[in-house]
Coordinates of C-alpha atoms and ligand atoms in Angstrom, one line a residue:
M1 CA 4.9 -28.4 27.5
G2 CA 2.5 -26.0 29.4
R3 CA -0.9 -25.0 27.8
I4 CA -0.7 -23.0 24.4
S5 CA -2.9 -20.3 26.1
E6 CA -0.3 -19.8 28.9
I7 CA 2.7 -19.8 26.7
I8 CA 1.6 -17.8 23.6
R9 CA 1.2 -14.0 24.3
Q10 CA -2.3 -13.1 25.5
D11 CA -2.5 -10.0 23.1
I12 CA -1.7 -12.3 20.0
Q13 CA -4.4 -14.5 21.2
N14 CA -6.9 -12.0 21.5
M15 CA -6.1 -10.7 17.8
Q16 CA -8.0 -11.5 14.6
A17 CA -6.1 -12.9 11.6
Y18 CA -5.8 -10.5 8.7
A19 CA -9.0 -11.6 6.5
V20 CA -8.2 -12.3 3.0
A21 CA -11.4 -12.7 1.2
D22 CA -12.2 -16.1 -0.4
V23 CA -13.2 -14.8 -3.7
P24 CA -14.8 -17.5 -5.9
P25 CA -13.1 -18.0 -9.5
G26 CA -14.9 -16.1 -12.2
S27 CA -15.9 -13.2 -9.7
I28 CA -15.1 -9.5 -10.6
K29 CA -12.3 -9.1 -7.9
L30 CA -12.2 -5.4 -6.8
D31 CA -11.3 -5.8 -3.2
A32 CA -7.7 -5.7 -3.1
M33 CA -6.1 -3.0 -5.4
E34 CA -4.6 -5.6 -7.7
L35 CA -4.1 -4.5 -11.4
P36 CA -6.5 -6.4 -13.5
Y37 CA -3.9 -7.2 -16.2
R38 CA -1.0 -9.7 -16.6
F39 CA 1.5 -9.5 -19.4
E40 CA 0.1 -10.8 -22.8
P41 CA 1.6 -14.2 -24.1
P42 CA 4.6 -12.6 -25.9
L43 CA 5.9 -10.9 -22.9
M44 CA 4.9 -13.6 -20.6
E45 CA 6.8 -16.2 -22.7
A46 CA 9.9 -13.8 -22.6
L47 CA 9.6 -13.8 -18.8
V48 CA 9.3 -17.5 -18.6
R49 CA 12.5 -17.9 -20.6
E50 CA 14.3 -15.7 -17.9
L51 CA 12.8 -17.6 -15.0
V52 CA 13.9 -21.0 -16.2
Q53 CA 17.4 -19.5 -15.9
A54 CA 17.1 -18.5 -12.4
Q55 CA 19.4 -20.2 -9.9
V56 CA 16.8 -21.4 -7.4
N57 CA 19.3 -23.8 -6.1
L58 CA 21.3 -20.8 -4.7
Y59 CA 20.5 -18.4 -1.8
P60 CA 19.4 -15.1 -3.3
N61 CA 21.6 -12.1 -3.0
P62 CA 19.4 -9.0 -3.4
A63 CA 22.4 -6.7 -2.9
V64 CA 24.0 -7.8 -6.2
S65 CA 20.8 -8.7 -7.8
G66 CA 20.6 -5.6 -9.9
L67 CA 17.2 -4.6 -8.8
Q68 CA 18.1 -1.7 -6.8
P69 CA 19.9 0.1 -9.7
L70 CA 17.0 -0.6 -11.8
L71 CA 14.6 0.7 -9.4
K72 CA 16.6 3.9 -9.0
E73 CA 16.8 4.3 -12.7
V74 CA 13.1 3.5 -13.4
F75 CA 11.8 5.6 -10.5
R76 CA 14.4 8.5 -10.6
I77 CA 15.4 7.7 -7.2
P78 CA 18.3 10.4 -6.3
E79 CA 21.8 9.2 -6.3
Q80 CA 22.4 9.8 -2.7
A81 CA 19.4 7.4 -1.7
Q82 CA 20.0 4.0 -0.5
V83 CA 17.3 1.3 -1.5
V84 CA 16.6 -1.5 0.7
L85 CA 14.1 -4.5 -0.7
G86 CA 11.5 -5.9 1.4
N87 CA 9.1 -8.9 0.9
G88 CA 6.4 -6.7 0.0
S89 CA 6.3 -3.1 1.6
D90 CA 4.4 -4.7 4.4
E91 CA 7.7 -6.2 5.5
L92 CA 9.2 -2.8 5.3
I93 CA 6.6 -1.4 7.5
Q94 CA 7.3 -3.9 10.1
L95 CA 11.0 -3.5 9.9
M96 CA 11.0 0.3 10.2
T97 CA 8.7 -0.3 13.3
M98 CA 11.2 -2.9 14.8
L99 CA 14.0 -0.3 14.2
V100 CA 12.4 2.2 16.7
A101 CA 11.0 -0.5 19.1
K102 CA 12.5 0.5 22.2
P103 CA 10.6 0.4 25.6
G104 CA 8.2 3.4 25.6
A105 CA 8.6 4.2 21.9
K106 CA 5.6 5.7 20.1
V107 CA 4.4 5.4 16.6
M108 CA 2.0 8.0 15.2
A109 CA -0.3 7.8 12.1
L110 CA -3.5 9.3 10.8
G111 CA -6.8 8.0 11.0
P112 CA -8.4 6.1 9.1
S113 CA -5.1 4.9 7.3
F114 CA -3.5 1.7 6.4
V115 CA -4.2 -0.9 9.2
M116 CA -0.7 -2.4 9.3
Y117 CA 0.8 0.7 11.0
R118 CA -1.2 0.1 14.1
H119 CA -0.8 -3.7 13.9
N120 CA 2.8 -3.5 13.7
A121 CA 3.0 -1.0 16.6
Q122 CA 1.0 -3.3 18.7
L123 CA 2.9 -6.2 17.8
F124 CA 6.0 -4.5 19.1
G125 CA 4.3 -3.4 22.3
L126 CA 4.8 0.2 21.2
D127 CA 2.3 3.2 22.0
Y128 CA 0.2 3.9 18.9
I129 CA -1.2 7.2 18.5
E130 CA -3.8 8.1 15.7
V131 CA -4.5 11.7 14.7
P132 CA -8.0 11.8 13.1
L133 CA -8.3 13.3 9.6
H134 CA -11.0 15.6 8.6
A135 CA -14.4 14.0 7.7
D136 CA -13.5 14.3 3.9
F137 CA -10.2 12.4 4.6
T138 CA -8.0 15.5 4.0
L139 CA -5.1 16.2 6.6
N140 CA -5.9 18.1 9.8
L141 CA -2.5 19.7 10.1
P142 CA -3.0 21.8 13.2
A143 CA -4.1 18.6 14.9
L144 CA -1.1 16.5 13.6
L145 CA 1.3 19.4 14.6
A146 CA -0.1 19.6 18.0
A147 CA 0.1 15.7 18.4
L148 CA 3.6 15.6 17.1
D149 CA 4.5 18.3 19.7
E150 CA 2.8 16.6 22.5
H151 CA 3.9 13.0 22.0
R152 CA 7.0 13.4 20.1
P153 CA 6.7 10.0 18.2
D154 CA 9.9 8.1 17.1
L155 CA 8.1 7.1 14.1
L156 CA 5.2 8.8 12.0
F157 CA 3.5 6.9 9.1
I158 CA 1.8 9.1 6.3
A159 CA 0.2 7.1 3.4
Y160 CA 0.5 9.5 0.4
P161 CA -2.0 9.1 -1.3
N162 CA -3.9 7.6 1.7
N163 CA -5.5 4.1 1.9
P164 CA -8.5 3.4 2.5
S165 CA -9.7 6.8 1.2
G166 CA -7.7 7.4 -1.9
V167 CA -7.2 10.9 -1.1
C168 CA -3.9 12.4 -1.4
F169 CA -2.9 15.3 1.1
S170 CA -1.6 18.5 0.2
R171 CA 2.3 18.3 -0.6
D172 CA 2.8 21.6 1.7
E173 CA 1.0 20.2 4.7
V174 CA 2.8 16.9 4.6
A175 CA 6.1 18.6 4.0
A176 CA 5.1 20.6 7.2
A177 CA 4.6 17.5 9.1
I178 CA 7.9 15.9 8.0
E179 CA 9.6 19.2 9.1
A180 CA 7.9 19.2 12.5
A181 CA 8.5 15.5 13.3
P182 CA 11.0 14.8 15.9
G183 CA 11.6 11.3 14.7
L184 CA 11.6 9.2 11.6
V185 CA 9.0 9.7 9.0
V186 CA 7.7 7.0 6.7
V187 CA 5.7 8.2 3.5
D188 CA 4.1 5.3 2.2
E189 CA 3.5 5.6 -1.5
A190 CA 2.0 2.4 -2.4
Y191 CA -0.1 4.2 -4.9
G192 CA 2.7 6.6 -6.0
A193 CA 2.2 5.4 -9.6
F194 CA -1.4 6.7 -9.8
S195 CA -0.8 9.9 -8.0
E196 CA 0.2 13.3 -9.2
D197 CA 3.0 13.9 -6.6
S198 CA 5.7 12.0 -4.8
F199 CA 8.3 12.6 -2.1
L200 CA 10.8 10.1 -3.8
N201 CA 12.8 12.9 -5.2
L202 CA 13.6 14.0 -1.6
S203 CA 14.8 10.4 -0.5
G204 CA 18.2 10.4 0.5
C205 CA 18.3 14.1 1.2
E206 CA 16.9 14.0 4.8
E207 CA 17.9 11.5 7.3
K208 CA 14.4 11.3 8.8
L209 CA 12.7 10.7 5.7
V210 CA 11.8 7.1 4.3
V211 CA 9.9 6.7 1.1
I212 CA 8.3 3.2 0.9
R213 CA 7.0 1.9 -2.3
T214 CA 5.9 -1.3 -3.9
L215 CA 5.3 -3.2 -7.2
S216 CA 2.1 -4.8 -5.7
K217 CA -0.4 -2.1 -7.1
I218 CA 1.0 -1.9 -10.6
G219 CA 0.7 -5.4 -11.6
F220 CA 2.8 -7.5 -9.4
A221 CA 1.3 -8.0 -6.0
G222 CA 2.1 -11.8 -6.4
L223 CA 5.9 -11.0 -6.5
R224 CA 6.0 -9.4 -3.2
I225 CA 8.4 -6.6 -4.0
G226 CA 8.6 -3.5 -1.8
Y227 CA 11.4 -1.0 -1.4
A228 CA 12.4 1.8 0.8
A229 CA 14.3 4.7 -0.2
G230 CA 16.1 6.7 2.3
H231 CA 19.2 8.5 3.8
P232 CA 22.3 6.0 4.0
A233 CA 22.3 6.8 7.8
V234 CA 18.9 5.2 8.5
M235 CA 18.9 2.5 5.5
G236 CA 22.3 1.2 6.8
E237 CA 20.6 0.4 10.1
L238 CA 17.4 -1.0 8.3
A239 CA 19.7 -3.3 6.2
K240 CA 21.0 -4.7 9.4
I241 CA 17.5 -6.2 10.5
V242 CA 16.3 -7.3 7.0
P243 CA 16.1 -11.0 7.3
P244 CA 18.9 -12.6 5.2
Y245 CA 17.5 -14.0 2.0
N246 CA 14.1 -12.2 2.4
M247 CA 13.6 -12.0 -1.3
N248 CA 13.5 -15.0 -3.7
Q249 CA 15.2 -15.8 -6.9
L250 CA 12.2 -15.9 -8.9
S251 CA 10.6 -12.6 -7.7
L252 CA 13.9 -10.9 -8.3
V253 CA 14.1 -12.1 -11.8
A254 CA 10.5 -11.3 -12.5
A255 CA 10.8 -7.9 -10.9
K256 CA 13.7 -6.9 -13.1
F257 CA 11.9 -8.2 -16.2
A258 CA 8.9 -6.0 -15.1
L259 CA 11.2 -2.8 -14.7
R260 CA 12.7 -3.4 -18.1
H261 CA 9.2 -3.4 -19.5
Y262 CA 7.9 -0.6 -17.6
D263 CA 6.3 0.9 -20.7
W264 CA 3.8 -1.9 -20.5
V265 CA 3.1 -0.9 -16.8
A266 CA 3.0 2.7 -17.7
E267 CA 0.4 2.1 -20.2
K268 CA -1.9 0.1 -17.8
V269 CA -1.6 2.8 -15.3
A270 CA -2.7 5.6 -17.7
L271 CA -5.7 3.5 -18.7
L272 CA -6.6 2.8 -15.1
K273 CA -6.3 6.6 -14.3
A274 CA -8.7 7.2 -17.2
E275 CA -11.1 4.5 -16.0
R276 CA -10.8 6.0 -12.5
G277 CA -12.3 9.4 -14.0
R278 CA -15.1 7.5 -15.7
L279 CA -15.9 5.5 -12.7
F280 CA -15.8 8.5 -10.4
D281 CA -18.0 10.4 -12.9
G282 CA -20.4 7.4 -13.0
L283 CA -20.6 6.9 -9.4
S284 CA -21.0 10.5 -8.6
A285 CA -24.2 10.5 -10.8
L286 CA -26.0 7.6 -8.8
P287 CA -28.5 8.7 -6.3
G288 CA -27.2 8.9 -2.7
V289 CA -23.6 8.2 -3.5
T290 CA -20.8 10.3 -2.4
V291 CA -17.4 9.6 -4.0
F292 CA -14.0 10.7 -2.7
A293 CA -11.4 12.3 -4.9
S294 CA -8.7 9.5 -5.5
Q295 CA -5.1 9.6 -6.7
T296 CA -5.1 5.9 -6.4
N297 CA -6.4 2.9 -8.4
F298 CA -9.6 2.5 -6.2
L299 CA -12.4 4.8 -5.3
T300 CA -14.1 5.2 -1.8
I301 CA -17.6 5.8 -1.8
R302 CA -20.3 6.5 0.8
V303 CA -23.6 4.9 0.2
P304 CA -26.9 4.8 2.2
D305 CA -26.6 1.3 3.5
A306 CA -23.0 -0.1 3.0
A307 CA -23.8 -3.7 4.2
S308 CA -26.6 -4.2 2.0
V309 CA -25.0 -2.7 -1.2
F310 CA -21.9 -4.9 -0.3
E311 CA -24.2 -7.9 -0.1
A312 CA -26.1 -7.1 -3.2
L313 CA -22.9 -6.5 -5.2
R314 CA -21.4 -10.0 -3.8
E315 CA -24.7 -11.7 -5.1
S316 CA -23.9 -10.2 -8.6
G317 CA -20.3 -11.5 -8.5
I318 CA -18.7 -8.1 -7.6
W319 CA -16.4 -8.1 -4.7
V320 CA -15.3 -4.9 -3.1
K321 CA -14.2 -4.0 0.4
K322 CA -16.6 -3.0 3.2
L323 CA -15.1 -0.4 5.1
H324 CA -18.0 0.3 7.3
G325 CA -17.4 -0.8 10.7
S326 CA -13.6 -0.4 10.6
H327 CA -13.5 3.3 11.6
P328 CA -16.0 5.9 12.6
L329 CA -15.0 8.1 9.8
L330 CA -15.6 5.3 7.4
A331 CA -19.2 4.9 8.2
Q332 CA -21.4 3.5 5.3
C333 CA -18.2 3.4 3.0
L334 CA -17.0 0.9 0.5
R335 CA -13.9 0.6 -1.4
I336 CA -13.6 -0.2 -5.0
T337 CA -10.7 -1.0 -7.0
V338 CA -10.6 0.3 -10.4
G339 CA -10.9 -2.5 -12.8
T340 CA -10.7 -3.1 -16.5
P341 CA -13.2 -0.8 -18.6
E342 CA -15.6 -3.9 -19.1
Q343 CA -15.7 -4.5 -15.1
N344 CA -16.0 -1.0 -14.4
T345 CA -19.2 -0.7 -16.7
V346 CA -20.5 -4.1 -14.9
V347 CA -19.9 -2.1 -11.5
L348 CA -21.7 0.9 -12.4
A349 CA -24.7 -0.9 -14.1
N350 CA -25.1 -3.0 -11.0
L351 CA -24.7 -0.3 -8.5
G352 CA -27.3 1.7 -10.5
R353 CA -29.8 -1.0 -10.3
I354 CA -28.9 -1.8 -6.6
L355 CA -29.3 1.8 -5.6
A356 CA -32.4 2.3 -7.5
G357 CA -34.4 -0.4 -5.9
Ligands
PLP1 C1 -1.1 -2.2 -0.3 C2 -0.5 -1.4 0.7 C3 0.8 -1.6 1.1 C4 1.4 -3.2 1.1 O1 1.9 -3.4 0.0 P1 2.6 -4.8 -0.3 O2 3.9 -4.2 -1.1 O3 1.8 -5.7 -1.1 O4 3.0 -5.3 1.2 C5 1.4 -0.9 1.9 N1 0.9 0.5 2.3 C6 -0.4 0.8 1.7 C7 -0.7 2.2 2.1 C8 -1.1 -0.1 0.9 O5 -2.4 0.3 0.6

């Protein structure tokens, strides 16, 4: 065999691996938008009773698992929409990119936004065009419309609400962008459960619109369940490139259980939305802090010195995400997942202390 460095793509050798923080046990983990709750014992025991029945000796058949009809029912996905399951919505983002990956194809997204849009475009050798947001992370619609007109992208990603800002764009502006887009449009609603609005009700109506969602931010990040809802003309093509057996029996069983107990999820989501409001007010009252309006389960803030605040929080056992350095518009920004009421109180107390001194 030749040398690895000559065999493996140079651009991949130049990449950095996606950094998953090694958070020590017992920390207050607010870096990855996970739900800070798991099923309480009675529900967990009921889930375990179903999991022991799972046929792990057989290949999964997601198509007849019953998960899609349940997703359609719980999230009121239109009848005419077709649903494709992914191993997390990350996989669906990758597959949607693969779907358009012809030589010279273009992928467009807003900046800053979810890093995987760029990553996947580059992985498939596609041109990636980033359209900057306003400094307050709202949509610059004239800039987006001009960029759509100039570059004619095959695929446009819009995170609605957006990560890493938490801001939800105006529905009318997103609708105008979808209308103007010459290619496919993925509306990524990873935070849909925490938002006031959704495009899910339009999925299946328009050929170019694909809405991607996930169970990750509502309590089940460990299951790796994402789903795409769209027009059969596009979902039929997507289904062709989904790896066979991409979902696993245990996750399918657990996801169905979770959806049958969606009242538990809804209760936690309501609690976190109330906590988001309390955290927003508490953070806004701290000296030198700017808080951006969020329709997600996290808050993005700007502080005078993000690196030192990040370090001081970590020394207090609180792990957040340092956004500073990842994009010019995110200078001095940190991203804090909304935690339990107790965790949020600890965050506010520590940030107050850190910023005072
Ligand atoms: C977290 C996140 C995802 C990925 O979710 P998974 O389903 O866990 O892969 C996708 N898009 C956005 C905007 C996210 O924040």
